[in-house]
């Protein structure tokens, strides 16, 4: 059962995996400024299955990009895992993403010239993990997503569901504190989508990461522990589901 | 999983495009290598032809080089034996020098009064033994390929020597010297004017010959055709010597071929100085290696200065302006062709990598999102450009070596500018490894630069835009 709670009191700064303080984001479309986020303040609790909901153009992709340190706010402060990210340089942000954040994309976004194994291993290469340790962790995560047998397949030799499993393994192999998923089931049939959702729930429990989704998928929304509704660049409500 | 390994896989993503790019680079490398080998062969041929004749360095009286050619007798080096010994005994020069020898340069008129023909000549008086030794110089091992080589000079008889093929032809020595493409034709009636070979009108010209010098009186022996060489002595008096022509030797450049006479040093001295003091006009040094020219020149200048001698040193490029001009011209053509190749490779790789960056923009966004830095993106695309460049350059150079071999065994000939006869069309096979290395490295650098430009653009894309790129 979902309970609506006041946004400002949702999560204290010390507890939040992600915290926004008056964050705004304005784009320019030609000469016209478009305010995608309007002084948003909220916190996402750690180790939860959080969903950002809203219609197209509501600002949820902008929000997800800012949480993932893929973009910078026009105004306001963003803290992730207690670290303020506004002052970080581009290289520092890359390093931060490499260590702390895993991404699962709607279109899987696997590197086509790498095998499933190499795609999953790649984030560990970026972190400079030793080859023996890389191999152990890569095989372990591939096993947990059920793709050890397909580890040498290239993405074009995998089904949609298998690709998304590889993407999930790639996002989780480095042990991130935060996993962001943009419409992860949008390109999958309902059966495969359900399997992927179960898989994400399972690895979320195993790895204890904070999952943040942007989705329209009712099947996925039904698994939400935290729901953030956004419209016209403003956060309308934050609901917590008690299981 | 190295950057190069990923680059290798990426260049196989669009095989046709990669093959076209590699082909363009390979053709560029091959063309540059073959033309470079051709230019290199011309350089060493011209260098060898000039070094065997003129040496690397020449010592003259101060002012001879600028003003003395019109009156070489006035610029003779007195006591040249002392200078010769000074150079020979110098411990620094000794290991560098192959031959050091005196020469006499002179001008005059050569007459074949049997055929009633005469022609101004440009004479070179040399010590036969030194001259023949100079002609064995072959730093680049190409003597066997050269057709235009001089005959050995008679070391036993001072009155013998040889002439250029053109001069032999003009002086109607075709039959005696077995000159090809030169029928032993009689003089036109107008020119002979009733004074043909049977009744030469200028017999009295031979009477000027200095009959006091016994060494030139060899007419009773078995000789080749005889010429009478007339020149002015240092005192301004006309002087004549008998000269027996052993052979006609092509000189490459027609103007030289039509006037060149090589004679014994002592005969030349006799002709130029008569009964006066015998001098040398120049002292020629042939070194073992051309690259020692600067060191040897500096040393000789130091010796001249320390001894207070009224002498100057000139090097190969000054002695043989044609050599310098050909080197300059061929270098300019080679540079231009190389530049064209570089531009072609540059644009080809830029185009290929720009396409690649455009097609892989979402991939760039993904890599940036998972933590790859801008430099990492740039490095990845540059590695791909480098790989394309190295593969293309390697294939091109291998093809170039094969083509060089085929050219050298094709039997083709060509006639270079200024050459009197066709010469084999050859390209250099030995000693072009440095050129191949330079081409390989240069193309790799060009490919890196060409890849860096689009790679940098790709790396600078905002992540959000790159991820959203379709």
CSV table of C-alpha atoms in Angstrom, one decimal, chain A residues 41-188:
chain,number,residue,atom,x,y,z
A,41,UNK,CA,14.4,19.6,-3.6
A,42,UNK,CA,14.1,16.0,-2.5
A,43,UNK,CA,16.0,13.0,-1.2
A,44,UNK,CA,16.1,9.4,-2.5
A,45,UNK,CA,16.5,6.9,0.3
A,46,UNK,CA,19.4,4.4,0.0
A,47,UNK,CA,19.0,0.7,-1.0
A,48,UNK,CA,15.5,1.1,-2.3
A,49,UNK,CA,13.7,0.5,-5.6
A,50,UNK,CA,12.8,4.1,-6.5
A,51,UNK,CA,10.7,5.2,-9.5
A,52,UNK,CA,10.5,8.6,-11.1
A,53,UNK,CA,7.1,8.9,-12.9
A,54,UNK,CA,5.7,11.5,-15.1
A,55,UNK,CA,4.4,12.1,-18.6
A,56,UNK,CA,6.7,12.8,-21.6
A,57,UNK,CA,8.4,16.2,-21.2
A,58,UNK,CA,7.8,16.3,-17.5
A,59,UNK,CA,11.5,16.5,-16.7
A,60,UNK,CA,12.1,13.0,-15.5
A,61,UNK,CA,14.9,12.3,-18.0
A,62,UNK,CA,16.5,15.6,-17.0
A,63,UNK,CA,16.3,14.5,-13.4
A,64,UNK,CA,17.8,11.1,-14.1
A,65,UNK,CA,20.6,12.7,-16.1
A,66,UNK,CA,21.4,15.0,-13.2
A,67,UNK,CA,21.3,12.1,-10.7
A,68,UNK,CA,23.7,10.2,-13.0
A,69,UNK,CA,26.1,13.1,-13.2
A,70,UNK,CA,25.6,13.2,-17.0
A,71,UNK,CA,24.6,16.8,-16.9
A,72,UNK,CA,25.1,19.8,-14.6
A,73,UNK,CA,22.3,21.8,-13.0
A,74,UNK,CA,21.7,25.5,-13.9
A,75,UNK,CA,21.2,26.2,-10.2
A,76,UNK,CA,21.1,24.3,-6.9
A,77,UNK,CA,23.2,21.6,-5.2
A,78,UNK,CA,23.2,17.9,-5.8
A,79,UNK,CA,24.6,15.4,-3.3
A,80,UNK,CA,25.2,11.8,-4.2
A,81,UNK,CA,26.3,9.5,-1.4
A,82,UNK,CA,27.0,12.6,0.7
A,83,UNK,CA,29.3,14.1,-2.0
A,84,UNK,CA,28.5,17.4,-3.6
A,85,UNK,CA,29.1,16.9,-7.3
A,86,UNK,CA,28.7,20.5,-8.5
A,87,UNK,CA,32.4,21.5,-8.0
A,88,UNK,CA,33.8,18.4,-9.7
A,89,UNK,CA,35.7,18.6,-12.9
A,90,UNK,CA,34.7,16.6,-16.0
A,91,UNK,CA,37.4,14.0,-15.2
A,92,UNK,CA,36.4,13.8,-11.6
A,93,UNK,CA,32.8,13.3,-12.6
A,94,UNK,CA,33.9,10.5,-15.0
A,95,UNK,CA,35.8,8.9,-12.1
A,96,UNK,CA,32.8,9.3,-9.8
A,97,UNK,CA,30.5,7.7,-12.4
A,98,UNK,CA,33.0,4.9,-13.0
A,99,UNK,CA,33.1,4.0,-9.2
A,100,UNK,CA,29.7,4.9,-7.9
A,101,UNK,CA,27.0,4.8,-10.6
A,102,UNK,CA,25.7,2.0,-12.8
A,103,UNK,CA,23.6,2.7,-15.8
A,104,UNK,CA,20.9,0.5,-17.5
A,105,UNK,CA,19.6,2.0,-20.7
A,106,UNK,CA,16.4,1.5,-22.6
A,107,UNK,CA,18.3,0.4,-25.7
A,108,UNK,CA,20.8,-1.7,-23.7
A,109,UNK,CA,23.7,0.4,-25.2
A,110,UNK,CA,26.2,-2.5,-25.2
A,111,UNK,CA,29.5,-2.0,-27.1
A,112,UNK,CA,29.0,-4.0,-30.2
A,113,UNK,CA,32.6,-5.1,-30.8
A,114,UNK,CA,32.9,-6.6,-27.3
A,115,UNK,CA,31.5,-9.9,-26.2
A,116,UNK,CA,29.1,-10.2,-23.3
A,117,UNK,CA,32.0,-11.0,-21.0
A,118,UNK,CA,34.0,-8.1,-22.2
A,119,UNK,CA,31.1,-5.7,-22.0
A,120,UNK,CA,30.7,-6.7,-18.3
A,121,UNK,CA,34.4,-6.6,-17.7
A,122,UNK,CA,34.9,-3.2,-19.2
A,123,UNK,CA,33.9,-1.0,-16.1
A,124,UNK,CA,36.4,-3.0,-14.1
A,125,UNK,CA,39.1,-2.3,-16.6
A,126,UNK,CA,38.3,1.4,-16.2
A,127,UNK,CA,38.8,1.1,-12.5
A,128,UNK,CA,42.1,-0.7,-12.9
A,129,UNK,CA,41.1,-3.9,-11.2
A,130,UNK,CA,43.6,-6.7,-11.6
A,131,UNK,CA,42.9,-9.3,-14.3
A,132,UNK,CA,42.4,-12.2,-11.9
A,133,UNK,CA,40.0,-10.2,-9.8
A,134,UNK,CA,38.2,-8.9,-12.9
A,135,UNK,CA,37.7,-12.4,-14.2
A,136,UNK,CA,36.3,-13.6,-10.9
A,137,UNK,CA,33.9,-10.8,-10.5
A,138,UNK,CA,32.8,-10.8,-14.2
A,139,UNK,CA,32.0,-14.5,-14.2
A,140,UNK,CA,30.3,-14.2,-10.8
A,141,UNK,CA,27.9,-11.5,-12.0
A,142,UNK,CA,27.3,-13.2,-15.4
A,143,UNK,CA,26.4,-16.3,-13.4
A,144,UNK,CA,23.9,-14.4,-11.3
A,145,UNK,CA,22.2,-13.0,-14.4
A,146,UNK,CA,22.3,-16.4,-16.0
A,147,UNK,CA,24.6,-15.7,-19.0
A,148,UNK,CA,27.8,-17.6,-18.3
A,149,UNK,CA,27.0,-19.8,-21.2
A,150,UNK,CA,26.6,-16.8,-23.5
A,151,UNK,CA,29.7,-14.9,-22.3
A,152,UNK,CA,31.5,-15.1,-25.6
A,153,UNK,CA,28.6,-13.9,-27.7
A,154,UNK,CA,28.6,-10.5,-29.2
A,155,UNK,CA,25.5,-8.3,-28.6
A,156,UNK,CA,24.2,-9.0,-32.0
A,157,UNK,CA,24.1,-12.7,-31.1
A,158,UNK,CA,21.9,-12.1,-28.0
A,159,UNK,CA,18.2,-11.6,-27.6
A,160,UNK,CA,16.7,-8.4,-26.2
A,161,UNK,CA,16.3,-9.9,-22.8
A,162,UNK,CA,19.8,-11.3,-22.8
A,163,UNK,CA,21.2,-7.9,-23.8
A,164,UNK,CA,19.4,-6.3,-20.9
A,165,UNK,CA,20.8,-8.9,-18.6
A,166,UNK,CA,24.3,-8.1,-19.8
A,167,UNK,CA,23.6,-4.4,-19.3
A,168,UNK,CA,22.4,-5.1,-15.7
A,169,UNK,CA,25.6,-7.2,-15.1
A,170,UNK,CA,27.7,-4.4,-16.5
A,171,UNK,CA,26.0,-1.8,-14.3
A,172,UNK,CA,26.4,-4.0,-11.1
A,173,UNK,CA,29.8,-5.6,-11.6
A,174,UNK,CA,31.7,-2.7,-10.1
A,175,UNK,CA,29.5,-2.7,-7.0
A,176,UNK,CA,28.0,0.8,-7.4
A,177,UNK,CA,26.0,2.5,-4.7
A,178,UNK,CA,23.5,3.8,-7.2
A,179,UNK,CA,22.0,2.2,-10.3
A,180,UNK,CA,20.0,4.3,-12.7
A,181,UNK,CA,17.7,2.7,-15.2
A,182,UNK,CA,16.0,4.6,-18.0
A,183,UNK,CA,12.9,2.7,-19.2
A,184,UNK,CA,14.7,-0.7,-18.8
A,185,UNK,CA,11.8,-2.7,-19.9
A,186,UNK,CA,10.5,-0.5,-22.7
A,187,UNK,CA,12.1,-2.5,-25.5
A,188,UNK,CA,11.2,-6.0,-24.0
